[in-house]
């Protein structure tokens, strides 16, 4: 089967007998044999069984776990080509889902390896690893190439202890400090292997949840991005690529410009809100995670910023008033219907949409364009080298009545 192009989800797309085949591990221009994983009426999901004519853009991956580990699905592809495919996928999704022809945007690369500041390892029978792609096949990891040497060393240190009663080991780092979060379903004796040690006793399927106990340290990491210092507590979201976070926040600042009132939806620990605070009279950040909103308020104080208000709420339950500018950086599921309706109701002059999922971004763009918003500019930032994922940062402007 010939692979025509790369599409959302990182698949190569082929066609046979009137059906679309989405092939994992196949690249544009290749002739491959496939193994079917699941299928519906029109779409067949499969993976590569044999590559008959490989792409010249393939390379030997640096990681011994490539293929079995579910993490870096594009590591066997030249980095330049990864960037090109990400642009192509963006243009393709915008055409097919948002119904808009768009020129390939700029994509800003980041360091190819050692870029992740956070990693969630699975612990199984005392061993540390990851699950395979779309499976619960456990893969023990010797070295992970997209985290730093320092985090790999902490993982190796953890291996010296009896870990049989733990479910996950989460490692995070800032410039100077490392944090280890041990997750178990019952209280355990915790190995002291990093500057910050936290125990989470947790029976849910969400890794970073449950009862938190600080074993060593202050219970947070501190990081400076573009002059703003942030405290990051264990359970809170923070951009996983600091180099990319700096690029992203500069662009958000440029797009937001200046104004009276700004609303930052899905604000986390106040990442974008605090970056743009100087340029607005009043700002409001909305976030549903209690630990993040507490830290967002602390982060405002820490930076001497007093014109921001952080509110704990789901965005769909927030009572919207008028704002000049709205920023939204939702999870992969995108902006829910109620929240999108509320944004369209108040019609901000500028809407800055940051997204890590191209399909939901395109879906939401369609709604914005239908309601007389125009994509003024868009940039991609490669926050996730070696994978098919990327970040989108975009500026939508309100069109006046035609
Ligand atoms: C992609 S993160 C972005 C955080 C922040 N903008 C940043 O750059 O660090 C999405 C955030 O949305 C929060 N969140 C998820 N669903 C939400 C909802 N329905 N309402 C408000 N916040 C939500 C998550 O807790 C998370 O902090």
Short mmCIF file of C-alpha atoms and ligand atoms in Angstrom, two decimals:
data_model
loop_
_atom_site.label_atom_id
_atom_site.label_comp_id
_atom_site.label_asym_id
_atom_site.label_seq_id
_atom_site.Cartn_x
_atom_site.Cartn_y
_atom_site.Cartn_z
CA UNK A 1 0.00 0.00 0.00
CA UNK A 2 1.28 3.50 -0.88
CA UNK A 3 1.29 6.15 1.83
CA UNK A 4 -0.10 9.36 0.35
CA UNK A 5 0.43 11.78 3.22
CA UNK A 6 0.82 12.20 6.98
CA UNK A 7 -2.28 13.03 8.96
CA UNK A 8 -3.42 13.99 12.46
CA UNK A 9 -2.51 11.40 15.09
CA UNK A 10 0.83 10.80 13.35
CA UNK A 11 -0.55 8.20 10.94
CA UNK A 12 0.40 7.64 7.32
CA UNK A 13 -2.70 7.59 5.10
CA UNK A 14 -3.24 4.94 2.44
CA UNK A 15 -6.30 3.75 0.46
CA UNK A 16 -7.54 0.34 -0.64
CA UNK A 17 -10.93 -0.91 -1.88
CA UNK A 18 -12.59 2.44 -1.17
CA UNK A 19 -11.41 2.44 2.44
CA UNK A 20 -8.99 4.75 4.21
CA UNK A 21 -6.11 3.06 6.01
CA UNK A 22 -4.44 4.88 8.90
CA UNK A 23 -1.04 3.32 9.34
CA UNK A 24 1.11 3.71 12.44
CA UNK A 25 4.86 3.73 11.74
CA UNK A 26 4.55 4.50 8.00
CA UNK A 27 5.73 7.68 6.29
CA UNK A 28 4.73 9.65 3.21
CA UNK A 29 5.83 8.10 -0.11
CA UNK A 30 6.45 4.64 1.36
CA UNK A 31 5.19 1.32 0.06
CA UNK A 32 4.23 -0.78 3.09
CA UNK A 33 2.50 -4.00 4.13
CA UNK A 34 0.18 -3.52 7.08
CA UNK A 35 -1.30 -5.42 10.00
CA UNK A 36 -4.89 -4.43 10.85
CA UNK A 37 -5.51 -3.40 14.48
CA UNK A 38 -9.16 -2.32 14.32
CA UNK A 39 -11.62 -1.12 11.71
CA UNK A 40 -14.90 0.66 11.23
CA UNK A 41 -17.05 0.97 8.07
CA UNK A 42 -14.73 3.39 6.23
CA UNK A 43 -11.52 3.52 8.24
CA UNK A 44 -8.99 0.79 8.97
CA UNK A 45 -6.44 1.36 11.74
CA UNK A 46 -3.26 -0.61 11.25
CA UNK A 47 0.44 -0.71 11.88
CA UNK A 48 3.35 -1.34 9.59
CA UNK A 49 4.30 -4.99 9.15
CA UNK A 50 6.88 -4.50 6.45
CA UNK A 51 8.34 -1.45 4.67
CA UNK A 52 8.96 -2.42 1.03
CA UNK A 53 10.25 0.97 -0.10
CA UNK A 54 11.41 3.11 2.85
CA UNK A 55 11.34 6.91 2.86
CA UNK A 56 14.79 8.51 2.40
CA UNK A 57 13.87 10.64 5.42
CA UNK A 58 14.06 7.66 7.77
CA UNK A 59 16.98 7.42 10.20
CA UNK A 60 18.17 5.08 12.92
CA UNK A 61 16.52 6.14 16.20
CA UNK A 62 18.89 6.89 19.10
CA UNK A 63 16.71 5.05 21.62
CA UNK A 64 16.91 1.31 22.22
CA UNK A 65 13.26 1.32 23.34
CA UNK A 66 11.90 2.89 20.14
CA UNK A 67 9.05 0.81 18.75
CA UNK A 68 8.12 -0.93 21.99
CA UNK A 69 7.79 2.20 24.18
CA UNK A 70 4.66 4.24 23.44
CA UNK A 71 6.42 7.61 23.65
CA UNK A 72 8.43 8.83 20.65
CA UNK A 73 6.56 7.61 17.56
CA UNK A 74 8.57 9.67 15.04
CA UNK A 75 12.09 9.21 16.39
CA UNK A 76 13.08 7.25 13.28
CA UNK A 77 12.41 10.29 11.08
CA UNK A 78 14.87 13.15 10.40
CA UNK A 79 14.03 16.12 12.60
CA UNK A 80 13.64 18.56 9.68
CA UNK A 81 11.08 16.19 8.16
CA UNK A 82 9.21 15.90 11.48
CA UNK A 83 8.81 19.69 11.37
CA UNK A 84 7.64 19.64 7.74
CA UNK A 85 5.04 16.93 8.46
CA UNK A 86 3.70 18.89 11.45
CA UNK A 87 3.11 21.90 9.18
CA UNK A 88 1.45 19.68 6.55
CA UNK A 89 -0.85 18.10 9.15
CA UNK A 90 -1.86 21.54 10.40
CA UNK A 91 -2.72 22.77 6.88
CA UNK A 92 -4.60 19.52 6.12
CA UNK A 93 -6.71 19.64 9.29
CA UNK A 94 -7.56 23.30 8.77
CA UNK A 95 -8.68 22.51 5.22
CA UNK A 96 -10.79 19.47 6.11
CA UNK A 97 -12.18 20.39 9.53
CA UNK A 98 -12.09 24.20 9.69
CA UNK A 99 -12.86 24.53 5.97
CA UNK A 100 -10.16 27.16 5.48
CA UNK A 101 -7.18 27.19 3.10
CA UNK A 102 -4.15 28.34 5.03
CA UNK A 103 -0.51 28.78 3.98
CA UNK A 104 1.94 26.55 5.87
CA UNK A 105 2.76 28.48 9.05
CA UNK A 106 6.18 28.95 10.59
CA UNK A 107 7.17 26.14 12.96
CA UNK A 108 9.75 26.91 15.62
CA UNK A 109 11.93 23.94 16.60
CA UNK A 110 13.27 23.28 20.11
CA UNK A 111 16.10 21.00 21.30
CA UNK A 112 15.61 17.59 19.75
CA UNK A 113 16.46 15.63 22.90
CA UNK A 114 16.46 16.14 26.72
CA UNK A 115 13.67 18.70 26.45
CA UNK A 116 11.00 17.35 28.81
CA UNK A 117 10.97 18.80 32.33
CA UNK A 118 8.41 16.25 33.54
CA UNK A 119 8.06 12.51 33.10
CA UNK A 120 5.46 10.06 34.40
CA UNK A 121 6.96 6.58 34.75
CA UNK A 122 4.86 3.50 35.37
CA UNK A 123 6.10 1.24 38.17
CA UNK A 124 5.29 -2.44 37.64
CA UNK A 125 6.50 -5.26 39.90
CA UNK A 126 9.13 -2.85 41.24
CA UNK A 127 10.45 -1.96 37.74
CA UNK A 128 10.33 1.53 36.16
CA UNK A 129 9.14 2.05 32.59
CA UNK A 130 6.39 3.14 30.24
CA UNK A 131 3.42 1.49 28.58
CA UNK A 132 3.54 0.67 24.86
CA UNK A 133 1.49 2.61 22.31
CA UNK A 134 -2.27 2.11 22.88
CA UNK A 135 -1.51 -0.85 25.14
CA UNK A 136 -0.73 -1.89 28.67
CA UNK A 137 2.40 -3.75 27.59
CA UNK A 138 4.97 -2.64 30.13
CA UNK A 139 8.43 -1.66 28.83
CA UNK A 140 11.23 -1.26 31.36
CA UNK A 141 13.28 1.84 30.49
CA UNK A 142 17.06 2.05 30.78
CA UNK A 143 17.44 5.55 29.38
CA UNK A 144 14.84 8.00 28.08
CA UNK A 145 16.35 10.42 25.57
CA UNK A 146 13.77 13.17 25.77
CA UNK A 147 14.37 13.84 29.48
CA UNK A 148 17.62 15.19 30.94
CA UNK A 149 20.54 13.10 32.20
CA UNK A 150 19.74 14.37 35.68
CA UNK A 151 16.19 12.91 35.57
CA UNK A 152 17.53 9.63 34.13
CA UNK A 153 19.99 9.48 37.03
CA UNK A 154 17.22 10.02 39.60
CA UNK A 155 15.25 7.20 37.97
CA UNK A 156 18.32 4.96 38.21
CA UNK A 157 18.76 5.92 41.86
CA UNK A 158 15.10 4.99 42.52
CA UNK A 159 15.77 1.51 41.06
CA UNK A 160 18.03 0.76 44.05
CA UNK A 161 14.95 0.72 46.33
CA UNK A 162 12.12 -1.75 46.73
CA UNK A 163 9.43 -0.15 44.58
CA UNK A 164 6.99 -3.08 44.45
CA UNK A 165 4.21 -1.15 46.24
CA UNK A 166 4.33 1.93 44.01
CA UNK A 167 2.24 2.54 40.86
CA UNK A 168 3.97 5.58 39.36
CA UNK A 169 7.11 7.64 39.73
CA UNK A 170 6.77 11.22 38.45
CA UNK A 171 9.92 13.31 38.04
CA UNK A 172 10.01 17.06 37.41
CA UNK A 173 12.84 19.57 37.22
CA UNK A 174 13.53 23.30 37.25
CA UNK A 175 16.94 24.88 36.62
CA UNK A 176 18.33 24.07 40.03
CA UNK A 177 16.02 21.54 41.70
CA UNK A 178 14.54 18.12 40.95
CA UNK A 179 11.28 16.71 42.30
CA UNK A 180 10.26 13.06 42.70
CA UNK A 181 6.60 12.17 43.30
CA UNK A 182 5.94 8.60 44.43
CA UNK A 183 2.37 7.44 43.73
CA UNK A 184 0.92 4.43 45.57
CA UNK A 185 -2.51 3.21 46.65
CA UNK A 186 -1.48 2.87 50.32
CA UNK A 187 1.03 4.84 52.42
CA UNK A 188 4.63 3.62 51.88
CA UNK A 189 8.13 4.42 53.09
CA UNK A 190 9.45 6.89 50.49
CA UNK A 191 13.04 6.80 49.12
CA UNK A 192 14.76 10.21 49.45
CA UNK A 193 16.32 10.54 46.01
CA UNK A 194 15.73 14.21 44.98
CA UNK A 195 15.65 17.77 46.39
CA UNK A 196 11.86 17.69 46.58
CA UNK A 197 10.14 14.45 47.57
CA UNK A 198 6.38 14.07 47.58
CA UNK A 199 4.13 11.10 48.32
CA UNK A 200 0.70 10.81 46.67
CA UNK A 201 -1.67 8.17 48.02
CA UNK A 202 -4.09 7.72 45.21
CA UNK A 203 -6.69 5.14 44.20
CA UNK A 204 -7.98 6.88 41.09
CA UNK A 205 -6.97 6.33 37.45
CA UNK A 206 -5.59 9.91 37.33
CA UNK A 207 -1.87 9.72 38.15
CA UNK A 208 -1.37 13.13 39.79
CA UNK A 209 -4.25 13.03 42.26
CA UNK A 210 -4.98 11.88 45.79
CA UNK A 211 -3.64 12.75 49.23
CA UNK A 212 -0.34 14.62 49.05
CA UNK A 213 2.40 14.55 51.71
CA UNK A 214 5.64 16.50 51.40
CA UNK A 215 8.48 14.27 52.59
CA UNK A 216 11.44 16.56 51.79
CA UNK A 217 11.69 20.16 50.59
CA UNK A 218 9.16 22.94 50.06
CA UNK A 219 6.61 21.09 47.96
CA UNK A 220 7.13 23.08 44.77
CA UNK A 221 9.69 23.86 42.06
CA UNK A 222 10.55 27.38 41.00
CA UNK A 223 11.25 28.42 37.41
CA UNK A 224 11.78 31.76 35.67
CA UNK A 225 10.36 32.26 32.18
CA UNK A 226 10.84 35.64 30.46
CA UNK A 227 11.36 37.54 33.76
CA UNK A 228 8.41 35.98 35.59
CA UNK A 229 9.06 33.47 38.37
CA UNK A 230 6.60 30.61 38.85
CA UNK A 231 6.17 28.14 41.64
CA UNK A 232 4.95 24.78 40.35
CA UNK A 233 3.35 22.40 42.87
CA UNK A 234 3.41 18.62 42.17
CA UNK A 235 -0.18 18.24 40.94
CA UNK A 236 -0.27 21.34 38.72
CA UNK A 237 0.12 21.55 34.98
CA UNK A 238 3.11 23.43 33.60
CA UNK A 239 4.41 23.55 30.01
CA UNK A 240 6.70 20.48 29.75
CA UNK A 241 9.32 22.15 27.53
CA UNK A 242 10.85 25.30 29.09
CA UNK A 243 12.59 26.40 25.86
CA UNK A 244 9.27 26.08 24.02
CA UNK A 245 7.37 27.76 26.87
CA UNK A 246 9.52 30.87 26.48
CA UNK A 247 8.82 31.05 22.72
CA UNK A 248 5.12 30.41 23.29
CA UNK A 249 4.70 33.07 25.96
CA UNK A 250 6.52 35.72 23.89
CA UNK A 251 4.13 35.05 21.01
CA UNK A 252 1.06 35.15 23.27
CA UNK A 253 2.26 38.52 24.61
CA UNK A 254 2.70 39.85 21.07
CA UNK A 255 -0.76 38.62 19.98
CA UNK A 256 -2.55 39.89 23.10
CA UNK A 257 -1.03 43.41 22.64
CA UNK A 258 -2.40 45.89 25.19
CA UNK A 259 -5.85 46.75 26.49
CA UNK A 260 -8.09 47.27 29.50
CA UNK A 261 -9.46 43.84 30.42
CA UNK A 262 -8.05 40.39 29.64
CA UNK A 263 -9.46 36.96 30.42
CA UNK A 264 -7.13 33.93 30.54
CA UNK A 265 -9.13 30.68 30.31
CA UNK A 266 -7.51 27.44 31.54
CA UNK A 267 -4.79 29.55 33.20
CA UNK A 268 -2.94 26.84 35.22
CA UNK A 269 -0.53 28.48 37.69
CA UNK A 270 -0.99 31.81 35.86
CA UNK A 271 1.56 31.17 33.11
CA UNK A 272 0.20 33.47 30.39
CA UNK A 273 -1.77 35.78 32.73
CA UNK A 274 1.37 36.90 34.55
CA UNK A 275 3.39 37.24 31.32
CA UNK A 276 0.92 39.79 29.90
CA UNK A 277 -0.10 41.47 33.19
CA UNK A 278 1.90 44.68 32.54
CA UNK A 279 0.00 45.32 29.30
CA UNK A 280 -3.53 45.34 30.75
CA UNK A 281 -5.37 47.26 33.47
CA UNK A 282 -7.20 44.23 34.85
CA UNK A 283 -6.82 40.51 34.23
CA UNK A 284 -8.81 37.44 35.27
CA UNK A 285 -7.52 33.86 35.17
CA UNK A 286 -9.90 30.88 35.29
CA UNK A 287 -8.77 27.39 36.22
CA UNK A 288 -10.48 24.26 37.58
CA UNK A 289 -7.53 22.76 39.49
CA UNK A 290 -7.47 23.92 43.15
CA UNK A 291 -3.70 23.43 43.55
CA UNK A 292 -3.03 25.49 40.40
CA UNK A 293 -5.28 28.39 41.40
CA UNK A 294 -3.72 28.60 44.89
CA UNK A 295 -0.27 28.71 43.28
CA UNK A 296 -1.40 31.22 40.62
CA UNK A 297 -2.33 33.64 43.44
CA UNK A 298 1.03 32.98 45.13
CA UNK A 299 2.83 33.53 41.82
CA UNK A 300 1.15 36.94 41.37
CA UNK A 301 2.38 37.97 44.86
CA UNK A 302 5.84 36.54 44.23
CA UNK A 303 6.20 38.79 41.17
CA UNK A 304 4.62 41.89 42.78
CA UNK A 305 1.66 41.76 40.36
CA UNK A 306 -1.58 43.12 41.82
CA UNK A 307 -3.93 43.70 38.85
CA UNK A 308 -4.82 39.99 38.37
CA UNK A 309 -7.60 37.94 39.91
CA UNK A 310 -7.58 34.14 39.78
CA UNK A 311 -10.90 32.30 40.05
CA UNK A 312 -11.37 28.59 40.70
CA UNK A 313 -14.04 27.51 38.23
CA UNK A 314 -14.71 25.35 35.23
CA UNK A 315 -14.67 27.71 32.25
CA UNK A 316 -18.20 26.53 31.36
CA UNK A 317 -19.51 27.65 34.78
CA UNK A 318 -17.82 31.06 34.75
CA UNK A 319 -20.00 34.14 34.51
CA UNK A 320 -18.52 35.98 31.49
CA UNK A 321 -18.58 39.79 31.26
CA UNK A 322 -16.88 41.88 28.56
CA UNK A 323 -13.15 41.58 27.85
CA UNK A 324 -10.99 43.17 25.11
CA UNK A 325 -8.83 40.09 24.84
CA UNK A 326 -9.41 36.44 25.71
CA UNK A 327 -6.64 33.83 25.87
CA UNK A 328 -7.55 30.13 25.95
CA UNK A 329 -5.15 27.20 26.38
CA UNK A 330 -7.47 24.21 26.94
CA UNK A 331 -6.59 20.53 27.39
CA UNK A 332 -6.57 18.23 24.32
CA UNK A 333 -10.37 18.07 24.26
CA UNK A 334 -10.44 21.74 23.22
CA UNK A 335 -12.98 24.39 24.19
CA UNK A 336 -16.32 22.93 25.35
CA UNK A 337 -19.58 24.10 23.77
CA UNK A 338 -20.76 26.29 26.68
CA UNK A 339 -17.40 28.07 26.93
CA UNK A 340 -17.21 28.64 23.16
CA UNK A 341 -20.75 30.06 23.17
CA UNK A 342 -19.82 32.40 26.02
CA UNK A 343 -16.70 33.62 24.15
CA UNK A 344 -18.76 34.22 21.00
CA UNK A 345 -21.40 36.02 23.06
CA UNK A 346 -18.98 38.59 24.54
CA UNK A 347 -17.08 38.91 21.20
CA UNK A 348 -13.61 39.99 22.36
CA UNK A 349 -11.65 42.06 19.86
CA UNK A 350 -8.77 39.57 19.95
CA UNK A 351 -8.84 35.89 20.84
CA UNK A 352 -5.51 34.16 21.42
CA UNK A 353 -5.94 30.41 21.11
CA UNK A 354 -3.12 28.11 22.30
CA UNK A 355 -3.66 24.43 21.58
CA UNK A 356 -1.82 21.12 21.78
CA UNK A 357 -4.36 19.26 19.64
CA UNK A 358 -4.72 20.09 15.97
CA UNK A 359 -8.06 18.30 15.50
CA UNK A 360 -9.91 20.13 18.29
CA UNK A 361 -8.16 23.37 17.31
CA UNK A 362 -9.51 23.01 13.76
CA UNK A 363 -13.00 22.13 15.08
CA UNK A 364 -13.02 25.25 17.31
CA UNK A 365 -11.55 27.43 14.54
CA UNK A 366 -14.50 26.46 12.35
CA UNK A 367 -16.92 27.81 14.97
CA UNK A 368 -14.94 31.04 15.36
CA UNK A 369 -14.74 31.60 11.60
CA UNK A 370 -18.50 30.93 11.22
CA UNK A 371 -19.12 33.66 13.80
CA UNK A 372 -17.06 36.28 11.97
CA UNK A 373 -13.62 35.79 13.42
CA UNK A 374 -10.60 35.83 11.14
CA UNK A 375 -7.33 33.99 11.71
CA UNK A 376 -4.94 36.90 11.70
CA UNK A 377 -1.79 34.88 12.40
CA UNK A 378 -0.66 31.45 13.53
CA UNK A 379 2.64 29.90 14.58
CA UNK A 380 3.52 26.34 15.50
CA UNK A 381 6.02 25.56 18.25
CA UNK A 382 7.56 22.11 18.42
CA UNK A 383 7.18 21.46 22.14
CA UNK A 384 7.32 17.70 21.52
CA UNK A 385 10.21 16.64 19.23
CA UNK A 386 10.35 12.91 18.27
CA UNK A 387 6.55 12.70 18.51
CA UNK A 388 3.77 13.74 16.11
CA UNK A 389 2.50 16.32 18.64
CA UNK A 390 3.03 20.08 18.41
CA UNK A 391 1.69 23.29 19.90
CA UNK A 392 -0.36 25.87 18.01
CA UNK A 393 -0.47 29.55 18.97
CA UNK A 394 -2.89 31.69 17.03
CA UNK A 395 -4.51 35.10 16.89
CA UNK A 396 -8.17 35.45 15.88
CA UNK A 397 -9.54 38.94 15.24
CA UNK A 398 -13.16 40.01 15.38
CA UNK A 399 -14.53 41.09 12.01
CA UNK A 400 -16.96 43.96 12.06
CA UNK A 401 -20.37 43.36 10.44
CA UNK A 402 -19.95 42.93 6.66
C1 LIG B 1 -3.02 22.93 28.66
S1 LIG B 1 -3.13 23.39 30.34
C2 LIG B 1 -2.73 25.11 30.24
C3 LIG B 1 -2.35 25.80 31.52
C4 LIG B 1 -1.71 27.17 31.38
N1 LIG B 1 -2.33 27.99 30.38
C5 LIG B 1 -0.23 27.04 31.15
O1 LIG B 1 0.23 27.43 30.06
O2 LIG B 1 0.49 26.58 32.04
C6 LIG B 1 -4.85 23.33 30.59
C7 LIG B 1 -5.30 23.73 31.97
O3 LIG B 1 -6.74 23.72 31.98
C8 LIG B 1 -7.20 23.23 33.22
N2 LIG B 1 -8.58 22.77 32.95
C9 LIG B 1 -8.98 21.60 32.37
N3 LIG B 1 -10.31 21.60 32.19
C10 LIG B 1 -10.77 22.80 32.65
C11 LIG B 1 -12.06 23.41 32.71
N4 LIG B 1 -13.14 22.78 32.26
N5 LIG B 1 -12.16 24.64 33.23
C12 LIG B 1 -11.05 25.30 33.69
N6 LIG B 1 -9.80 24.78 33.65
C13 LIG B 1 -9.66 23.55 33.13
C14 LIG B 1 -6.19 22.17 33.61
O4 LIG B 1 -6.18 21.97 35.01
C15 LIG B 1 -4.87 22.81 33.11
O5 LIG B 1 -4.27 23.58 34.10
#
